[in-house]
CSV table of C-alpha atoms in Angstrom, one decimal:
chain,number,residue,atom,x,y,z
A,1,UNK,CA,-38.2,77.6,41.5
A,2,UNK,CA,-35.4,79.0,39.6
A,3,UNK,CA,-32.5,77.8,42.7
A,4,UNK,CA,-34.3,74.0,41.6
A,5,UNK,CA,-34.1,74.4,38.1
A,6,UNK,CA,-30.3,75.9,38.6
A,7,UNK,CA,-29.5,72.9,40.8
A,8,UNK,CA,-31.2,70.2,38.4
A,9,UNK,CA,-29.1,71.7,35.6
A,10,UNK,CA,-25.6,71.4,38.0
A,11,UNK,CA,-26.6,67.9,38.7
A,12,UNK,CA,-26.8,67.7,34.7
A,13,UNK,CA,-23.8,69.5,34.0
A,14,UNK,CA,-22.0,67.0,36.8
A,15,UNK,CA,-23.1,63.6,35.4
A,16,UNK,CA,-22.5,64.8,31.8
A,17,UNK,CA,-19.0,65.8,32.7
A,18,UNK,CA,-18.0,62.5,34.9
A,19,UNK,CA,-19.5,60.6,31.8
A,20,UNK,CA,-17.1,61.9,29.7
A,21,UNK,CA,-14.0,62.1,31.7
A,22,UNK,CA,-14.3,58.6,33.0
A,23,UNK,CA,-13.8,55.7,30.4
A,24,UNK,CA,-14.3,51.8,30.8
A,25,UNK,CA,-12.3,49.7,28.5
A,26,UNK,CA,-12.9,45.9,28.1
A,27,UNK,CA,-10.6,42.9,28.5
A,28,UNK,CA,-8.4,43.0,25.2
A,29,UNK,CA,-9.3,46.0,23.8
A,30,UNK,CA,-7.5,49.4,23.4
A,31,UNK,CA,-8.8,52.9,22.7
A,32,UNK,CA,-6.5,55.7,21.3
A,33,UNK,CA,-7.2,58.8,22.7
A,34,UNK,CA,-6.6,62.4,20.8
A,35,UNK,CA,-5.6,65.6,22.4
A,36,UNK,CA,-6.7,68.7,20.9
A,37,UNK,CA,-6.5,66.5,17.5
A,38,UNK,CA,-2.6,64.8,18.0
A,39,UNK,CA,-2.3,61.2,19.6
A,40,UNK,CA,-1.9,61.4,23.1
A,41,UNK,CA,-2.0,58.4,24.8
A,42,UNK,CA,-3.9,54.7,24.5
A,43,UNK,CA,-6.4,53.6,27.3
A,44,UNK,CA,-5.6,49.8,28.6
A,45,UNK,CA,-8.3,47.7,29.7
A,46,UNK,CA,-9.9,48.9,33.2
A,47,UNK,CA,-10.7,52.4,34.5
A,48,UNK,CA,-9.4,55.1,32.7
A,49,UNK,CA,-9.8,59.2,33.0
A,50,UNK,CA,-9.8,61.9,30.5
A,51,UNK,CA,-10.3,65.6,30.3
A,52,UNK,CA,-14.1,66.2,28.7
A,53,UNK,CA,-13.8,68.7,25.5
A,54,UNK,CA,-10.0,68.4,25.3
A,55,UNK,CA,-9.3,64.5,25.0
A,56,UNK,CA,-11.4,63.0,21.8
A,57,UNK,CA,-11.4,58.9,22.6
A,58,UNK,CA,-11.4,56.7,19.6
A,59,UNK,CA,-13.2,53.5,18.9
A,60,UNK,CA,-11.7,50.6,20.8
A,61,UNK,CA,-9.4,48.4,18.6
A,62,UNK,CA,-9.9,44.5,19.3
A,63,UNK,CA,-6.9,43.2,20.0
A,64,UNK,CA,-7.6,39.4,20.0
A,65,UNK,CA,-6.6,36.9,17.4
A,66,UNK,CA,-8.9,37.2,14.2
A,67,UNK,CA,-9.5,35.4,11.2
A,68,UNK,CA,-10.1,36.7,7.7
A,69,UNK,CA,-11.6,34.8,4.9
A,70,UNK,CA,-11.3,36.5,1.2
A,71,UNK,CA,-12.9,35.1,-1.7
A,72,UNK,CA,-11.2,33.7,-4.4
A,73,UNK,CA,-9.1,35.2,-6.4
A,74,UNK,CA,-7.9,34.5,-10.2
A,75,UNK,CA,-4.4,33.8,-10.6
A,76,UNK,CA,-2.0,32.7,-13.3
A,77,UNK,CA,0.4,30.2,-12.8
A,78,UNK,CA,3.6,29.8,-14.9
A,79,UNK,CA,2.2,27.6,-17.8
A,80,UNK,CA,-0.4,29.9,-18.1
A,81,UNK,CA,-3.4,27.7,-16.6
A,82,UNK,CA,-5.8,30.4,-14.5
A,83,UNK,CA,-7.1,28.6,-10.9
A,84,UNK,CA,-9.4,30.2,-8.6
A,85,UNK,CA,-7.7,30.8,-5.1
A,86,UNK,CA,-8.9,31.2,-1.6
A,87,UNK,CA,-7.1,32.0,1.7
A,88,UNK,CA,-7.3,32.5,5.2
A,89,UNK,CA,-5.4,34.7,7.4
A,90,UNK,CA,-5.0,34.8,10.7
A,91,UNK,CA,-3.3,38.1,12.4
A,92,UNK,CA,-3.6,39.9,15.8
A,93,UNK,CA,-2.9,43.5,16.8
A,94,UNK,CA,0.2,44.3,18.6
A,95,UNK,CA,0.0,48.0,18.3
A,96,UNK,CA,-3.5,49.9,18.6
A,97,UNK,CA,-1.3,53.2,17.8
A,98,UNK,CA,-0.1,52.2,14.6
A,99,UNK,CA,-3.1,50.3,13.3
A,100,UNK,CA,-5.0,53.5,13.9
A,101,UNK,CA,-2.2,56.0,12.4
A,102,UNK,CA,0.1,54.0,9.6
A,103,UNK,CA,-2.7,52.3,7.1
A,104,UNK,CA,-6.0,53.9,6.8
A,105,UNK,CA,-7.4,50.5,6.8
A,106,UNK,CA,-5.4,47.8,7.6
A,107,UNK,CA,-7.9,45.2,6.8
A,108,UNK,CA,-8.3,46.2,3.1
A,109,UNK,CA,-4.6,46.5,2.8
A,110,UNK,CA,-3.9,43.5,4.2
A,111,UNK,CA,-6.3,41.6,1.4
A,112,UNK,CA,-4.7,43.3,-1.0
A,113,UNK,CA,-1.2,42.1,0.0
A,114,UNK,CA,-2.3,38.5,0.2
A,115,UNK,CA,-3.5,38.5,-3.7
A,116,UNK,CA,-0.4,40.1,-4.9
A,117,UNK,CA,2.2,37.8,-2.9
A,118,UNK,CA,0.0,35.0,-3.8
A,119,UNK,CA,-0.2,36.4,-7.5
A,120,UNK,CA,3.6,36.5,-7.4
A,121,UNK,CA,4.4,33.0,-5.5
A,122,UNK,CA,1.6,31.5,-7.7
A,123,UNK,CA,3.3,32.5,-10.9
A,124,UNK,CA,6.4,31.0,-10.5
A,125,UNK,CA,5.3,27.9,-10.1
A,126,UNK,CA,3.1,25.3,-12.6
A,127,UNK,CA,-0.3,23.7,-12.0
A,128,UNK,CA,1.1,20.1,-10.7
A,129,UNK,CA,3.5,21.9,-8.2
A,130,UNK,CA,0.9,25.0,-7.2
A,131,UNK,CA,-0.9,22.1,-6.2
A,132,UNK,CA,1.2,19.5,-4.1
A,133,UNK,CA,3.0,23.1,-2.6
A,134,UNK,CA,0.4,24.5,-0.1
A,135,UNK,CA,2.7,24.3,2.6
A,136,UNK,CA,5.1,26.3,0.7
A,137,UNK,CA,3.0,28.6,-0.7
A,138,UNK,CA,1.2,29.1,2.7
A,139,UNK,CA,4.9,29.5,4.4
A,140,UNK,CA,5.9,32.0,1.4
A,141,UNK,CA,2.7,34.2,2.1
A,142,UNK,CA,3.2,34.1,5.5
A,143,UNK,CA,6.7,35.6,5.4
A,144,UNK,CA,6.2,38.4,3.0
A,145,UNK,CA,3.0,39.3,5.3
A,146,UNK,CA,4.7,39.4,8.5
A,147,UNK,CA,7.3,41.6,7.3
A,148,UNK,CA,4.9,44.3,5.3
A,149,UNK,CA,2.4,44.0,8.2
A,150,UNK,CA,4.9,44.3,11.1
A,151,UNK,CA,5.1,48.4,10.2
A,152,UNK,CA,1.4,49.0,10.6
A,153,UNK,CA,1.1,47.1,14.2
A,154,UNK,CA,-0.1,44.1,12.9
A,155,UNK,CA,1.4,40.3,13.2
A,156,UNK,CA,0.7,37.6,10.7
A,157,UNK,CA,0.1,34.3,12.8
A,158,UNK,CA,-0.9,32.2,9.9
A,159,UNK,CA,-1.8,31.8,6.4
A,160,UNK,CA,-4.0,29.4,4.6
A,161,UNK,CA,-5.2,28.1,1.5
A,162,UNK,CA,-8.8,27.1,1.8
A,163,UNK,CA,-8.9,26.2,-1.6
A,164,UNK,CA,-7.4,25.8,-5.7
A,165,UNK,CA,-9.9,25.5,-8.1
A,166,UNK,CA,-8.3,24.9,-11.5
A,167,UNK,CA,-10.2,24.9,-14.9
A,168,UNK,CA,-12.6,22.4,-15.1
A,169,UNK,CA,-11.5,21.1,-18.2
A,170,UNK,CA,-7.7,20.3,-16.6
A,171,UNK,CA,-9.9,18.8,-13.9
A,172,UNK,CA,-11.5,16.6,-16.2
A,173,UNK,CA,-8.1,15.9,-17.9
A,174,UNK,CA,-7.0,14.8,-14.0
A,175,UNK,CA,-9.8,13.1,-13.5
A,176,UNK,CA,-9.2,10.7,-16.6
A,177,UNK,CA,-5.5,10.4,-15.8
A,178,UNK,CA,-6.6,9.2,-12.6
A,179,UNK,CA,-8.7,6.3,-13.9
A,180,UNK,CA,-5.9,5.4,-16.2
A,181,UNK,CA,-3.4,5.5,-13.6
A,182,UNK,CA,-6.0,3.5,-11.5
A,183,UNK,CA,-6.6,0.9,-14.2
A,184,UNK,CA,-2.7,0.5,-14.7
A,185,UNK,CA,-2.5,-0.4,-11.4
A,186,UNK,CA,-5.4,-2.8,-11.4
A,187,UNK,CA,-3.8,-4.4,-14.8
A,188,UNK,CA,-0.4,-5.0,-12.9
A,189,UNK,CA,-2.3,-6.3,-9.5
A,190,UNK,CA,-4.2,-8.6,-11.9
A,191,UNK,CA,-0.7,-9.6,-13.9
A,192,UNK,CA,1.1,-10.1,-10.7
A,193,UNK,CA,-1.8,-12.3,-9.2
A,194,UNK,CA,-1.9,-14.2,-12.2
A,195,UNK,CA,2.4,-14.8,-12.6
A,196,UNK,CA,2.3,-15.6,-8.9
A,197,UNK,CA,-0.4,-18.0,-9.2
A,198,UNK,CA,1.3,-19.6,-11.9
A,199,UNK,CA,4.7,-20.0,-10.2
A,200,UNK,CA,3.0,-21.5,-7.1
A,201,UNK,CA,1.1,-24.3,-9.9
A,202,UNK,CA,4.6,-25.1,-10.8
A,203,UNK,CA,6.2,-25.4,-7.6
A,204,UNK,CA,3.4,-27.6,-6.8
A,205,UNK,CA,3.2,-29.5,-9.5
A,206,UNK,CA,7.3,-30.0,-9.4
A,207,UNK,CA,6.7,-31.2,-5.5
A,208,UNK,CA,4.1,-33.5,-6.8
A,209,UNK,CA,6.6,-34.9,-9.5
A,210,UNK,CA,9.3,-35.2,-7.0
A,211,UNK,CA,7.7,-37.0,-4.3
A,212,UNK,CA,6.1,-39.5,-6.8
A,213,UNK,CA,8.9,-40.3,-8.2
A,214,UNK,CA,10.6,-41.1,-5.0
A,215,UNK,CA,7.7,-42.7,-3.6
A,216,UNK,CA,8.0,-44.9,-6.7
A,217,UNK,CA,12.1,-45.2,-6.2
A,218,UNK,CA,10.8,-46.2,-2.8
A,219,UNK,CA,8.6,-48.8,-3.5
A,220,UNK,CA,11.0,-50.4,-5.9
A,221,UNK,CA,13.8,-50.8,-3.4
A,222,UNK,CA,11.4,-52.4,-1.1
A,223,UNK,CA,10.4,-54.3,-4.0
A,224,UNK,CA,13.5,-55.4,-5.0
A,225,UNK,CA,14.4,-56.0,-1.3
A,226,UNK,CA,11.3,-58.1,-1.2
A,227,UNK,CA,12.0,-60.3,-3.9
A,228,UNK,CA,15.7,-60.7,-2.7
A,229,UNK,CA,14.7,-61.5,0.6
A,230,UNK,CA,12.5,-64.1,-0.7
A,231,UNK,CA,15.1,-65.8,-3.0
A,232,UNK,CA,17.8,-65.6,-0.3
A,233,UNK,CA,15.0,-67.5,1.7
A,234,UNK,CA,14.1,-70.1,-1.0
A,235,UNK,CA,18.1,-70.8,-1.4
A,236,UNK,CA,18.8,-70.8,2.1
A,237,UNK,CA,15.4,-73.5,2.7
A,238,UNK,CA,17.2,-75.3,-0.3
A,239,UNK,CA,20.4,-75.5,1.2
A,240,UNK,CA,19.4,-76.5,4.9
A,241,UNK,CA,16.6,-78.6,3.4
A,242,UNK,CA,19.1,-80.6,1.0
A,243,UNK,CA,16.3,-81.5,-1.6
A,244,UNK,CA,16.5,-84.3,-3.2
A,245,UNK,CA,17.1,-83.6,-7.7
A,246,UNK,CA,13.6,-85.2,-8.1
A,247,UNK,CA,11.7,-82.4,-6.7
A,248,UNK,CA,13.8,-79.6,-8.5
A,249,UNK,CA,12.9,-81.9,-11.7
A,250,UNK,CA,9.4,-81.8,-10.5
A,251,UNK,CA,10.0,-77.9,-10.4
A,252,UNK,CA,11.1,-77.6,-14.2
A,253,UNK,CA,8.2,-79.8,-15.6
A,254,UNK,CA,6.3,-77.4,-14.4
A,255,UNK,CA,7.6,-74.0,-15.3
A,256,UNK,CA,7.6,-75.5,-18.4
A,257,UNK,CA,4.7,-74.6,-19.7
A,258,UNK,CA,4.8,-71.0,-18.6
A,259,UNK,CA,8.0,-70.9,-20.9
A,260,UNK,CA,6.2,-71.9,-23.9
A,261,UNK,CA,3.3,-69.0,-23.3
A,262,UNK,CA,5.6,-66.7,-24.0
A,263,UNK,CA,5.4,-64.4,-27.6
A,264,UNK,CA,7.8,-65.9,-29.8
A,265,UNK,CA,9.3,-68.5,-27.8
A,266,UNK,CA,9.8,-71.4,-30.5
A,267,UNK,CA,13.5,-72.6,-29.6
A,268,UNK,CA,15.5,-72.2,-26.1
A,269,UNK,CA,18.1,-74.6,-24.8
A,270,UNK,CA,17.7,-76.5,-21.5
A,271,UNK,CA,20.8,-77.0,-19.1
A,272,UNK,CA,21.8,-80.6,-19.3
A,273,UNK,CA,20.9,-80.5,-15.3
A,274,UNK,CA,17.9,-80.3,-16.1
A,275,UNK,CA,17.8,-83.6,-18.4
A,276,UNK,CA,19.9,-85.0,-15.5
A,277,UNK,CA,17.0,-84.5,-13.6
A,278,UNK,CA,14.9,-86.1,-15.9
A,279,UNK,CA,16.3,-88.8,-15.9
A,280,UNK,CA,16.4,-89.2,-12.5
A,281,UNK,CA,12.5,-89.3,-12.7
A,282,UNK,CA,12.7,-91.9,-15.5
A,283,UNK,CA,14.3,-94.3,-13.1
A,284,UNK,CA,12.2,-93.6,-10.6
A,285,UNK,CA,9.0,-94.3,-12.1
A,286,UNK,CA,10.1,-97.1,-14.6
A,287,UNK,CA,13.0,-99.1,-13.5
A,288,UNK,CA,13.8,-100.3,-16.7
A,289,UNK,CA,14.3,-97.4,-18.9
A,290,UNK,CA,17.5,-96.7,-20.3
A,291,UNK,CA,19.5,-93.9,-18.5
A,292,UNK,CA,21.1,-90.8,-20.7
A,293,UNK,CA,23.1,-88.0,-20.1
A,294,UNK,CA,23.3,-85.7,-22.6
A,295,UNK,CA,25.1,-82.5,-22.3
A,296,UNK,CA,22.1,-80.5,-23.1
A,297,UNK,CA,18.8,-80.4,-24.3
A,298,UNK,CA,17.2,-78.3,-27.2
A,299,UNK,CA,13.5,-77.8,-26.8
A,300,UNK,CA,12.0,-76.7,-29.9
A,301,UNK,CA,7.8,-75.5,-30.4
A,302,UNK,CA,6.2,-75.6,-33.0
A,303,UNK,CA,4.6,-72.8,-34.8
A,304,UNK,CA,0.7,-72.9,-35.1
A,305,UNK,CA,-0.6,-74.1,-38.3
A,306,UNK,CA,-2.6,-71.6,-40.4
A,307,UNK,CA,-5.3,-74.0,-41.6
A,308,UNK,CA,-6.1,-75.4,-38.2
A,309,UNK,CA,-6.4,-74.9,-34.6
A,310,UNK,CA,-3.9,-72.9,-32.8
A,311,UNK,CA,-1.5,-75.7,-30.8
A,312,UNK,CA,1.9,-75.8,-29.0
A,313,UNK,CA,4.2,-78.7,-29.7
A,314,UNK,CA,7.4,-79.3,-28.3
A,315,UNK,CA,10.3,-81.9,-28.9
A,316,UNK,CA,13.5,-82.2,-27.1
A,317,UNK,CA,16.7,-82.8,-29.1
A,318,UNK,CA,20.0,-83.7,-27.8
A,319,UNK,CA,22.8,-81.7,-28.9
């Protein structure tokens, strides 16, 4: 009974001792591992061995890529506005040896840095320019956070700024610049619309003028062609016809009367061709007349007598 209890306890003793000398470490992580309390060594990823009672293994150290968000943070810029400030870093472990032994906690420290560079970046700049200069700011932070960072095993990938928050009432000052630069905008649309419109009223109103008036210079011409074909025509029947000086006589008596509707014709003079003509007529239609040729013949109407009805008169007079 005693040789079974004695070889239970061995078999105890055994496992208990193989557990601790024999150490798993996962994919991307690193263990440091103390020696009678001074670093000795760091266990890699895989199967690893250490002597039980001597070797004191520490917590493994993840040494992925990891992302920090801190909460805002109050921070003055340079014309003295305060604006709420968020960030997010992103840093990886290079060194499991000095992330355990240079900072007591890296991830505190590293906070800490980000509110004093960004304290110190911020403040140089105004309001407008903290916020159209992420990108520098972020660019900034990252440098001065690499290089403080680099001592404790750490490496600063990136840095971001989730967020600026100013007061709310510069926001509301913003916001009502905003509309007014919106309205501006609108006003000049609207003023631009309305010149443009104009200008393309008088272009087409100028078009319109133009090609009236040469339509009208157009039809004139062929007017005036018209009419001058017509008389070259009425000449040139005349002239191949040979009419005889009775029918152009014919042809005064009776465009006489349309002279005498005219306002204020009361005297003109007729050619003597015309009494020529005349009395060419005379003979023809009483052979016993007497025959005249005058030089010319003054026809004279009448003016219409106030006391009784309107009439034309006209008398011939040889002068």
């Amino acid at each position: 009974m005693e040789l079974l209890i004695g070889t239970v306890l061995i078999v105890l003793l055994v496992v208990f001792v193989v557990f601790r000398t024999v150490r798993i470490v996962p994919q991307a992580r690193a263990r440091n591992v103390e020696r009678l309390g001074r670093y000795h060594r760091t266990l890699n990823p895989g199967l690893n061995l250490v002597v039980p009672f001597v070797d004191r293994v520490h917590p493994a150290i993840d040494l992925r890529e990891q992302v920090v968000s801190f909460p805002p943070r109050s921070v003055i810029t340079e014309d003295n506005l305060v604006v709420e400030i968020d960030t997010v870093l992103y840093f990886q472990v290079t060194d499991p040896r000095s992330a355990a032994y240079e900072i007591a906690s890296y991830l505190h420290a590293v906070e800490q840095l980000t509110v004093t560079t960004l304290r110190n970046v911020v403040g140089s700049m105004d309001l407008e320019k903290t916020l159209t200069s992420r990108d520098e700011i972020n660019s900034r932070l990252r440098e001065v956070l690499d290089e403080a960072t680099g001592r404790w095993g750490l490496r600063v990938n990136r840095v971001e700024i989730k967020s600026i928050e100013p007061p709310k009432s510069i926001k509301d000052a913003m916001e009502k610049q905003m509309r007014a630069e919106r309205d501006k905008r609108a006003s000049i649309l609207a003023a631009e619309g309305a010149r443009q419109s104009q200008i393309l009223t008088a272009e087409g109103d100028k078009q319109g003028a133009i090609l009236r008036a040469e339509g009208d210079r157009a039809a004139a011409i062929l007017r005036a062609e018209g009419q001058a074909r017509s008389i070259d025509q009425v000449f040139t029947a005349v002239h191949r016809n040979d009419l005889d000086p009775k029918v152009l006589a014919y042809q005064y008596l009776q465009t006489l009367p349309e002279l005498a509707r005219g306002q204020g014709n009361t005297f003109w003079v007729i050619p003597s061709e015309v009494t020529s003509a005349l009395s060419g007529i005379a003979q023809a239609f009483g052979p016993g007349a007497p025959v005249s040729r005058p030089a010319d013949v003054e026809l004279e109407v009448a003016e219409p007598d106030a006391t009784g009805p309107a009439s034309n008169g006209t008398a011939y007079t040889a002068g």
